[in-house]
XYZ file of C-alpha atoms in Angstrom:
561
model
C 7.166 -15.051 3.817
C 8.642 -18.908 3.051
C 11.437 -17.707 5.076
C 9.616 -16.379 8.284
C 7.150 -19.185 8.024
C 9.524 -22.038 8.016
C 11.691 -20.271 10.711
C 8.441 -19.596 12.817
C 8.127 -23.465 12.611
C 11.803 -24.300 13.887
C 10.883 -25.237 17.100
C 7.485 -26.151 16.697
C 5.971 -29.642 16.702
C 5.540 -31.366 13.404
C 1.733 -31.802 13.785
C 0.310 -28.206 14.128
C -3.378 -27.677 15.489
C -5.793 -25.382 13.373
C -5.978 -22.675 15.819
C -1.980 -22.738 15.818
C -2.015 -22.317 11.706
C -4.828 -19.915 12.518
C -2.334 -17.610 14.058
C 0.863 -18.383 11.976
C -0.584 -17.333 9.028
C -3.113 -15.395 10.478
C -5.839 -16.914 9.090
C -9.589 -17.491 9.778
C -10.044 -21.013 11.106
C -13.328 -21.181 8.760
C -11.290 -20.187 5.756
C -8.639 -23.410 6.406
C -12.092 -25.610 7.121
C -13.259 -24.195 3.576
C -10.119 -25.227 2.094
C -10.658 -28.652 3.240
C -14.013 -29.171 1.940
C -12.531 -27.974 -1.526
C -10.463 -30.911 -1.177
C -7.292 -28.485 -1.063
C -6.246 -29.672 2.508
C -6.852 -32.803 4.063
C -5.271 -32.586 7.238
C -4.775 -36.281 9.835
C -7.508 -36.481 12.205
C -6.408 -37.588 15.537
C -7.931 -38.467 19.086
C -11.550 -39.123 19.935
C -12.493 -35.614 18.618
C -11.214 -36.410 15.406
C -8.952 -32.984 16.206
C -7.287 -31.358 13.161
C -3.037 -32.107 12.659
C -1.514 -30.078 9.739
C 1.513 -31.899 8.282
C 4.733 -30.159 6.811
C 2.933 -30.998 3.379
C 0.079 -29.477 4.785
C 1.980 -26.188 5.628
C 3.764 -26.161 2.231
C -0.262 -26.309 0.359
C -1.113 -23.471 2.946
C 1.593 -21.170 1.556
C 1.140 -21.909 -1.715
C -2.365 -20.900 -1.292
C -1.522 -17.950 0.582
C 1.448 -16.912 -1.594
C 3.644 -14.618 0.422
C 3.259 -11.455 2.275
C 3.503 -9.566 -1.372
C 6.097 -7.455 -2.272
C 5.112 -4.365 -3.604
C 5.975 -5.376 -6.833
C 4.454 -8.816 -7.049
C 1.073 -6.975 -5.868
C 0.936 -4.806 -8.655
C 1.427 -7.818 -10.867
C -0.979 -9.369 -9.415
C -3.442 -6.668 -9.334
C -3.333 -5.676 -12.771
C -3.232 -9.367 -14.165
C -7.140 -8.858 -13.130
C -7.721 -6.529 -15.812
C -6.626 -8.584 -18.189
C -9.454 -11.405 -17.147
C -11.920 -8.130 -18.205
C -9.847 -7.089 -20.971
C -11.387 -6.869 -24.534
C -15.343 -7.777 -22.799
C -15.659 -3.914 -21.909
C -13.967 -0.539 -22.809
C -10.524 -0.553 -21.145
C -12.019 2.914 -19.720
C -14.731 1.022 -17.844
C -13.098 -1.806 -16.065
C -11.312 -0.210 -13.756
C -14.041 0.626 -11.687
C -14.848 -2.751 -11.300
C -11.551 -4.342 -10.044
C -11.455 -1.551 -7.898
C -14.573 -2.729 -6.766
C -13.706 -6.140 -5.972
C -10.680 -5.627 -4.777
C -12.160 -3.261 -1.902
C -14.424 -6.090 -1.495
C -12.139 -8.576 -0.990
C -9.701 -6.391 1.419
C -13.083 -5.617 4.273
C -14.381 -9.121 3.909
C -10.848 -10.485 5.090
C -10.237 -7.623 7.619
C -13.812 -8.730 9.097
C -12.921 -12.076 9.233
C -9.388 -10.490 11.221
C -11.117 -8.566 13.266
C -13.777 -11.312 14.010
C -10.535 -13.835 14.840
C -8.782 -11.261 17.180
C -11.834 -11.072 19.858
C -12.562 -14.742 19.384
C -8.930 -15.444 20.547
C -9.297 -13.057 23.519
C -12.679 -13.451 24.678
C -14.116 -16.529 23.102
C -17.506 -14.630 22.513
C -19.279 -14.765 18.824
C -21.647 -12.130 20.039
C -19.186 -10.108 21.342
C -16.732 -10.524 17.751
C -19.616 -9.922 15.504
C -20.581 -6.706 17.142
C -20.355 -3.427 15.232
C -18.254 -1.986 17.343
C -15.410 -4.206 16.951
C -15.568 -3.557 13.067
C -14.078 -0.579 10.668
C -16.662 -2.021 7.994
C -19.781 -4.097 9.033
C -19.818 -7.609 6.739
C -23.001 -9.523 7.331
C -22.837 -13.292 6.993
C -24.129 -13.060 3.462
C -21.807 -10.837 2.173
C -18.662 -12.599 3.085
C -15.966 -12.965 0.268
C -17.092 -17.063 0.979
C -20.227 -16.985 -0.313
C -19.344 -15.888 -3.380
C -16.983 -18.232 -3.815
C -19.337 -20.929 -3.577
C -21.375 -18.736 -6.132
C -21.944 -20.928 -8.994
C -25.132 -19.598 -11.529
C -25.769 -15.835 -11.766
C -22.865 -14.564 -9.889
C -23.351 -10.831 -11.440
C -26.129 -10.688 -9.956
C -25.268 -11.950 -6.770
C -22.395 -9.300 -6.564
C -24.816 -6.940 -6.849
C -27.327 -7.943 -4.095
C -23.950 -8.457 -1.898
C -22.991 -4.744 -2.763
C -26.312 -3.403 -2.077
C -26.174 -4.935 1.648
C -23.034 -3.798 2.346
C -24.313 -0.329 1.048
C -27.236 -0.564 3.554
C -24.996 -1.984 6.700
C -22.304 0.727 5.950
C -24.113 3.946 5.268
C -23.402 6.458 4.961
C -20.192 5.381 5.461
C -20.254 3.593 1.903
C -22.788 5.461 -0.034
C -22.483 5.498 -3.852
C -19.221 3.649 -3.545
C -20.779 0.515 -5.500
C -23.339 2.737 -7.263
C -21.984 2.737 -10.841
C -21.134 -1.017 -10.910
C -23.323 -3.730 -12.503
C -22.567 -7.531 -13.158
C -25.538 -8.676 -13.949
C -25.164 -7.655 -17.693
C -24.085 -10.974 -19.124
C -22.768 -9.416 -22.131
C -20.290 -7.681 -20.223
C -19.688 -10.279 -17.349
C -20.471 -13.774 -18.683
C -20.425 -15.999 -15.850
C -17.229 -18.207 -16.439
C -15.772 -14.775 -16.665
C -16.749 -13.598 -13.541
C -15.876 -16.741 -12.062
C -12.153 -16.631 -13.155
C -11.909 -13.126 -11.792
C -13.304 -14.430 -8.251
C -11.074 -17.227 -8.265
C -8.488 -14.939 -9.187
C -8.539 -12.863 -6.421
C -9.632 -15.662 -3.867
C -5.571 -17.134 -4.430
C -4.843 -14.216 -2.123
C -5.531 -13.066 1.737
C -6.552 -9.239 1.415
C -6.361 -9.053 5.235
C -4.175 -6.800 7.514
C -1.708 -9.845 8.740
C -0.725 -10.106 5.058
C -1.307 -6.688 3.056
C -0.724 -3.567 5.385
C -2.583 -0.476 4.169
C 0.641 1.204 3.121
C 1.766 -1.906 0.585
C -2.148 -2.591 -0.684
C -2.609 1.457 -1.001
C 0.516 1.787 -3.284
C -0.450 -0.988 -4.914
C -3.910 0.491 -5.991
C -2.039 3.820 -6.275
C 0.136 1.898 -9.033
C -3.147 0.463 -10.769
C -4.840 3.535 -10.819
C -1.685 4.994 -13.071
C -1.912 1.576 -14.940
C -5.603 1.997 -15.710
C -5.023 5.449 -16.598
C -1.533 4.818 -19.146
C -4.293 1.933 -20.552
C -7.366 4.657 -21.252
C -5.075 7.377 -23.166
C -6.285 10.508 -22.888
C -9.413 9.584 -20.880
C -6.530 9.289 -18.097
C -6.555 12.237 -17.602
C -9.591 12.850 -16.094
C -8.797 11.111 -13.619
C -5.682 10.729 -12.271
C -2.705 13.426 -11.784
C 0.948 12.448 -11.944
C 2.016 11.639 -8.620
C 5.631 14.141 -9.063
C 3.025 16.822 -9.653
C 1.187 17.106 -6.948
C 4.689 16.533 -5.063
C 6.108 19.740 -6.555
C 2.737 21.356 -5.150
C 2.373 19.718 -1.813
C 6.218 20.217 -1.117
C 5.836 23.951 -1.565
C 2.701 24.550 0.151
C 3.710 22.142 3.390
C 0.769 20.591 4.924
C 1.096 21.205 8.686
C -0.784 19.758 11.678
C -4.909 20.367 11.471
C -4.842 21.854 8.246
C -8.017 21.931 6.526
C -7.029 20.947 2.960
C -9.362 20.845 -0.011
C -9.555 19.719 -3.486
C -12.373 21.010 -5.316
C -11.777 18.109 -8.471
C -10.457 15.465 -6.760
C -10.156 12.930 -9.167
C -9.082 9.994 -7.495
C -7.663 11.554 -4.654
C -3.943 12.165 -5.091
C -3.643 15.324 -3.706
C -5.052 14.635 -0.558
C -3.470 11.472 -0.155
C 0.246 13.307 -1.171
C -0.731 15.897 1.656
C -1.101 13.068 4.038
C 2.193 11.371 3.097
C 4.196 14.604 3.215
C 3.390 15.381 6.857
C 3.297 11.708 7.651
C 7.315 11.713 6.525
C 7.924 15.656 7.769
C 6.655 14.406 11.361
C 4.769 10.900 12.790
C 1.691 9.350 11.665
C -0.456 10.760 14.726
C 0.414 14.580 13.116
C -0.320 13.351 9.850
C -3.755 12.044 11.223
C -4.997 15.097 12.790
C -5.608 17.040 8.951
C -9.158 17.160 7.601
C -9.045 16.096 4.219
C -11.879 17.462 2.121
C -12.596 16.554 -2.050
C -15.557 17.182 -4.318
C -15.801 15.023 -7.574
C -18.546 15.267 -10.622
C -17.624 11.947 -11.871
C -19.360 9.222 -9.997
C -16.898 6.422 -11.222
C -13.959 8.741 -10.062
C -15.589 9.299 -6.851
C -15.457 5.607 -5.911
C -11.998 5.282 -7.061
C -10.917 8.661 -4.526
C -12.975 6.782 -1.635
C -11.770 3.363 -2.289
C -8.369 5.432 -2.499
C -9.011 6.920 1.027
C -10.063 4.031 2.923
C -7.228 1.731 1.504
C -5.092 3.859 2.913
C -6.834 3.822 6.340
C -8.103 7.390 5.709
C -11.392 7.008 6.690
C -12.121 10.188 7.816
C -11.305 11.989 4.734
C -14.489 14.190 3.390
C -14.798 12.885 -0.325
C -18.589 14.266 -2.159
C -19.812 13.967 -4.934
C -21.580 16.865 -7.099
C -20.427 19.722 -10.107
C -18.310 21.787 -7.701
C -18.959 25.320 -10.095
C -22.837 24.185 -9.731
C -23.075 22.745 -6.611
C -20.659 22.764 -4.336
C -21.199 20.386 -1.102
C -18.821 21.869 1.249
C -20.824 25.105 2.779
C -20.658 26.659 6.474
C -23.295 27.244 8.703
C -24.991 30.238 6.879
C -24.371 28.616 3.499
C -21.425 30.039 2.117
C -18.578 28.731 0.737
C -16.419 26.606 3.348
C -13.207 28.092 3.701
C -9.825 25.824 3.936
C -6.197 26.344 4.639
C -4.616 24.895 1.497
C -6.624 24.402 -1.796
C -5.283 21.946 -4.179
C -6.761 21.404 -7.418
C -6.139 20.196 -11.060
C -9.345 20.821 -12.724
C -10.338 19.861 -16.534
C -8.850 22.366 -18.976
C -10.364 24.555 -20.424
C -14.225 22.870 -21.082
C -16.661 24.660 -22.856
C -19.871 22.862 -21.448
C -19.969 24.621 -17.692
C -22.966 26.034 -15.856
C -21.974 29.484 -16.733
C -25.408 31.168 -15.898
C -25.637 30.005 -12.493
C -21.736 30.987 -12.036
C -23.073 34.390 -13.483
C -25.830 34.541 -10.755
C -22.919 34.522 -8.107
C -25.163 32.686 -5.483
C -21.749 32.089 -3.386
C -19.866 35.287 -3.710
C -16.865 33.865 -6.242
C -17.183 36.885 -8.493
C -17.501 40.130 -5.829
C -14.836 42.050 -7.248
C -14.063 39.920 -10.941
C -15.801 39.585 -13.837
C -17.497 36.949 -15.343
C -15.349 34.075 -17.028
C -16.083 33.577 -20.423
C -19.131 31.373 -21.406
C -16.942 28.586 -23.569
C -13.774 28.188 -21.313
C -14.079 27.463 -17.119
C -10.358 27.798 -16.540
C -11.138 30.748 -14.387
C -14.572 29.811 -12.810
C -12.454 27.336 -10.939
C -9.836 29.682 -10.517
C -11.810 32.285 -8.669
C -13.737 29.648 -7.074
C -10.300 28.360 -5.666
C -9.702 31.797 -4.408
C -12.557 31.833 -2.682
C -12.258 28.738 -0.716
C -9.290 29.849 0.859
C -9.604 31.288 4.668
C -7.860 34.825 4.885
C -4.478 33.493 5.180
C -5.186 30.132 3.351
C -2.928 29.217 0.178
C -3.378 27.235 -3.222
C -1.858 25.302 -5.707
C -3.660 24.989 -9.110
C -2.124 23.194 -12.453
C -3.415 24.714 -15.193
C -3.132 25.051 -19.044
C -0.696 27.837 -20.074
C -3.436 30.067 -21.912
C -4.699 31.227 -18.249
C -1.495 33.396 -18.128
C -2.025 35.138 -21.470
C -5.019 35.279 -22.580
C -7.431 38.518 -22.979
C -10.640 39.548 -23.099
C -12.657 38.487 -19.752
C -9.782 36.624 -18.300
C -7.025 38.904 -18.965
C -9.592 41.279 -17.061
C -9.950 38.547 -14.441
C -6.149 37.916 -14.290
C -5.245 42.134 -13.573
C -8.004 41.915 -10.768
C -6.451 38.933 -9.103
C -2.948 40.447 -10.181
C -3.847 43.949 -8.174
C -5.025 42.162 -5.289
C -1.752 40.287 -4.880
C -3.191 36.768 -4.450
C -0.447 34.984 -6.996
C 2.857 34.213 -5.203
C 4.932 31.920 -8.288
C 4.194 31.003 -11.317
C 5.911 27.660 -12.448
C 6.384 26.683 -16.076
C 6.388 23.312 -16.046
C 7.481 20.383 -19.266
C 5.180 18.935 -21.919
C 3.772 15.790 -22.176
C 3.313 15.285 -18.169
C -0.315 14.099 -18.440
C -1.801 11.040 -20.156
C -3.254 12.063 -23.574
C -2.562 15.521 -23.004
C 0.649 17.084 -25.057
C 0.249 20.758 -24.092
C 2.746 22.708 -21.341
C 1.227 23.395 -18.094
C 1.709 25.167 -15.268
C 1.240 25.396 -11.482
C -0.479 29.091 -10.250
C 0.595 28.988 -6.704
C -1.674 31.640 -4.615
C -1.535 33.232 -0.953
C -3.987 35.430 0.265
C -1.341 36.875 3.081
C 2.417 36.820 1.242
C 4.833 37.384 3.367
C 6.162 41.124 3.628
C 9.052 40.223 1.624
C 6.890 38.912 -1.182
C 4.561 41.153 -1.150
C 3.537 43.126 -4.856
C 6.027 40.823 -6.364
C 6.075 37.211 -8.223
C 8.522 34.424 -8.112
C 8.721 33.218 -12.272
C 10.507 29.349 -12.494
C 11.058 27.931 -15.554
C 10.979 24.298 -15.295
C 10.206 23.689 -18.716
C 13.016 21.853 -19.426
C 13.922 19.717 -16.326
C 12.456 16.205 -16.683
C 12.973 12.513 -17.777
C 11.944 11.899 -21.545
C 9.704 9.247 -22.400
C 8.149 7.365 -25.141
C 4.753 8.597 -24.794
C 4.777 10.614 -21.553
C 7.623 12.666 -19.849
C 8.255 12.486 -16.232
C 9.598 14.121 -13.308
C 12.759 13.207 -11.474
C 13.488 13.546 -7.916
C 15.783 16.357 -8.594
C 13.897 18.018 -10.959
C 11.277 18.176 -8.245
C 13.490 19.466 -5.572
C 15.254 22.043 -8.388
C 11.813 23.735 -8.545
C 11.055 23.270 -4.998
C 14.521 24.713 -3.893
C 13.722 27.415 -6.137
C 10.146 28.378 -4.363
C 11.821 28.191 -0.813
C 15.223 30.270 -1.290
C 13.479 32.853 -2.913
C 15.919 34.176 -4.702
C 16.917 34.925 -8.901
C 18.515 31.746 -10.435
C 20.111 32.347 -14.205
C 17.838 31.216 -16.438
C 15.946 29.043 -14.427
C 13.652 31.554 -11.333
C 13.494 35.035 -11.557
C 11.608 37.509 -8.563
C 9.311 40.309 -10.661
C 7.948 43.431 -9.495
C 3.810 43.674 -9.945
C 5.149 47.311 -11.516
C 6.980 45.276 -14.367
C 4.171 43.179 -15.064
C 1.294 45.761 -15.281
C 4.204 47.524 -17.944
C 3.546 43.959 -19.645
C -0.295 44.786 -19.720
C -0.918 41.935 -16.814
C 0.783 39.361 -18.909
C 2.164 36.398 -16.893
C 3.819 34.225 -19.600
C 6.906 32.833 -18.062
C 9.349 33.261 -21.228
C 8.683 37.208 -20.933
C 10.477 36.692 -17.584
C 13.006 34.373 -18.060
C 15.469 33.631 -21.345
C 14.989 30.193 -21.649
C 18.510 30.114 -22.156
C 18.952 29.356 -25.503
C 20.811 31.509 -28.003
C 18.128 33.645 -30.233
C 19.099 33.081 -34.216
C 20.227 36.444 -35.777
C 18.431 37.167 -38.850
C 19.656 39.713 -41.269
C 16.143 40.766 -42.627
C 17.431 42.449 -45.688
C 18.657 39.290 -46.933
C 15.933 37.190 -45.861
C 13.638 39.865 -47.909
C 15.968 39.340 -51.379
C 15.840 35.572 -50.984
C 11.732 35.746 -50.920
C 12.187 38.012 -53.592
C 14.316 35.143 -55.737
C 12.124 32.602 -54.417
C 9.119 34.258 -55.879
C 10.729 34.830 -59.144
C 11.376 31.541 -59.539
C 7.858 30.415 -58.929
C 6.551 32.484 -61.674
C 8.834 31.314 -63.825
C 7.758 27.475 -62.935
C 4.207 28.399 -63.216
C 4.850 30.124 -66.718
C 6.399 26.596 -67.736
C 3.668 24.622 -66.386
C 1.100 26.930 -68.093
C 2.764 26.460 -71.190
C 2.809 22.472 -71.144
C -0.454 22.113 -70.694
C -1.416 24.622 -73.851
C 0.609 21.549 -75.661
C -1.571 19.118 -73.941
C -4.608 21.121 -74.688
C -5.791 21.721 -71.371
């Protein structure tokens, strides 16, 4: 920004007015008067009026205040240098919620003050710039980002009065967004803590002109994986690797006015994936026209997925909150489940506590034609609630552990009904050690309730097991091993060791069985073992231990044990 500034200036007088700094840096006039009174300007007075004149000096103070229009990179820096201001006062598990919070904050007090400046240029009308209309979020004059600034006792509980008004002048807009944060302990949030985050985030304008929604939604995109790395296996919960949901999206292909749903949305990946994928397929006015739908039983996560949405100027995006197997918010007119295009989902593995008797009362139709999942694992609840949230020719992508394809009892019952009524189109082994905290293989279920005729009674098997960058603690996805299994998915066709196309007749001969490996040699060479010599060398081994133990026994007769 140094650059742009100081070639902006070129041919501009030396002595600059305040409404022409105003609009070079593009910011508020009262925010440059506020720096003055902090003493961090002091601009010449000139004329009668005592008229404002910024210096060269003055414009070099201005953008070291400002900083630059961030990269990417220095953002994220930036960004999660405010967790370490919280860092070792509260659970690493817990912060994030609360520089998410302030940094959504931050971002619609500045736009207001934007948006305010833009109508004051053209119209020179305060009523006219304060009104609602003019705003995406309304900021009343005692909830500006200023005022708490110039907070100096009690600012926790300031923060929360401020968050509580926007609540009010934003519903429902903003509803439970601020819910589950609270300064005011002073355990947690001493003041001169609280203060150093404030001031901390006040070195930076959060505002359009400087932080477009693409560059400040990656950014919280990148702390979001940060916080998650940071809480272990807690991550989890919460966020989805990115590559993932790529693999998923990039098969299923979002297309204009889908209705796409994610029944444990987390912190709203998925959806947000869906909307970059048909944002780079087409133009941003396609990508705008899908309806973007998420349910989430964590409240914390729930502000993180709407904070998610809006910073990435989704504002439309349906994101509820509520136990989606016990009460799920998305219902047509007569009450039953809605019904969506393309259901995405990555739901907790495998929990035992689940609200298995109200599943079992079927109040929404999810088990007409399947039995009931088994009281201490939900894998399938959300499985056959997935199924039926999908419209008649809707289609799903699900990650899941790899017990779902295997085990018996009530879900290798459930697994032969869904398997007869040929709802599964691939099954995709995926690597280990994808997911924060969580070491076990997964894999992605991908389902269509109308294959095509060429898929129809069959399944496409891909083995991706061992595609994927090693890490330290986590494993990742590369670009190509993303577009390897994606490839695979859309040629339809047998690869060596790698996808193979199976008959529904060859699986029922496997008793319903949809482990990958009875599909596809993994490729590596199987040991030979020559049992009859195995058997005499347990046979030595085993004399030999009775012989030790004779030895032993007789020692500690000596020792007169």
């Amino acid at each position: 920004m140094k650059k742009e500034i100081r070639k902006q200036l070129k041919d501009m007088p030396d002595l600059l007015s305040i409404g022409q700094v105003s609009d070079i840096f593009g910011i508020h006039q009262d925010t440059l008067r506020n720096w003055e009174k902090k003493g961090l300007l002091v601009p010449l007075r000139v004329g009668n009026r005592q008229d404002r004149r910024y210096r060269p000096a003055d414009i070099e103070t201005i953008i070291d205040k400002m900083g630059s229009r961030l990269t990417l990179q220095q953002l994220e820096q930036f960004l999660w240098k405010s967790a370490d201001i919280l860092r070792g006062k509260i659970d690493s598990s817990d912060y994030k919620k609360y520089i998410f919070g302030l940094l959504f904050y931050k971002r619609i007090s500045d736009v207001w003050d934007e948006e305010y400046q833009k109508v004051m240029d053209e119209f020179n009308d305060k009523n006219l710039a304060k009104a609602d209309y003019n705003h995406r979020f309304q900021v009343p004059g005692d909830c500006k980002w200023t005022v708490i600034e110039q907070q100096a006792d009690n600012i926790g509980q300031k923060l929360n009065e401020i968050f509580a008004k926007l609540t009010n002048a934003n519903s429902p807009k903003l509803d439970r967004i601020f819910d589950d944060l609270d300064f005011a302990n002073k355990h947690k949030f001493p003041n001169d803590t609280l203060q150093r985050l404030i001031n901390h985030f006040s070195q930076y304008n959060f505002g359009s002109n400087y932080i477009n929604s693409d560059l400040l939604g990656d950014a919280y995109e990148y702390l979001i994986k940060q916080f998650a790395a940071d809480a272990g296996k807690k991550g989890g919960e919460f966020y989805t690797p990115r590559e993932i949901e790529r693999v998923i999206i990039n098969i299923l292909k979002p297309r204009e006015k889908d209705h796409i749903y994610d029944p444990t949305v987390g912190s709203g990946g998925f959806l947000l994936e869906s909307y970059l994928h048909l944002r780079e397929k087409t133009d941003e006015k396609i990508a705008n026209t899908l309806y973007l739908y998420g349910q989430e039983i964590n409240l914390g996560t729930f502000a993180i997925a709407k904070i998610n949405m809006f910073l990435h100027g989704l504002d439309a995006a349906d994101i509820r909150r509520g136990d989606t197997l016990q009460d799920p918010q998305f219902l047509d007119d007569f009450g039953a489940l809605k019904q969506f295009d393309i259901v995405v989902a990555n739901p907790p593995y495998s929990i035992k506590d689940w609200p298995d008797e109200f599943f079992k009362a079927n109040r929404y139709g999810r088990l007409e034609g399947y039995d009931m999942p088994p009281k201490k694992n939900a894998d399938y609840a959300f499985i056959l609630h997935i199924i039926k949230s999908m419209k008649e020719d809707g289609r799903a992508g699900v990650v899941l552990p790899h017990g779902v394809l295997f085990r018996g009892g009530s879900e290798g019952r459930i697994r032969e009904q869904i398997l007869k009524n040929d709802l599964i189109e691939a099954v995709i082994a995926m690597p280990s050690k994808l997911f924060y905290g969580v070491g076990i293989p997964v894999c992605v279920l991908i389902f269509n309730k109308n294959k095509p005729e060429n898929k129809k009674g069959k399944i496409l098997f891909i083995d991706a097991e061992k595609d994927y960058a090693e890490g330290k603690n986590q494993n990742s996805l590369r670009k190509k091993d993303i577009d390897k299994i994606v490839n695979a998915y859309d040629d339809y066709k047998d690869i060596e060791k790698f996808a193979h196309i199976v008959d529904l007749k060859e699986i029922k001969e496997n008793e319903f069985n949809l482990n990958v490996r009875r599909y596809i040699e993994n490729g590596e060479e199987e040991e030979k073992i020559n049992v009859s010599e195995v058997w005499r060398n347990l046979k030595e081994l085993e004399r030999e231990r009775t012989q030790i133990d004779k030895e032993v026994e007789g020692y500690l007769q000596e020792l007169k044990y």
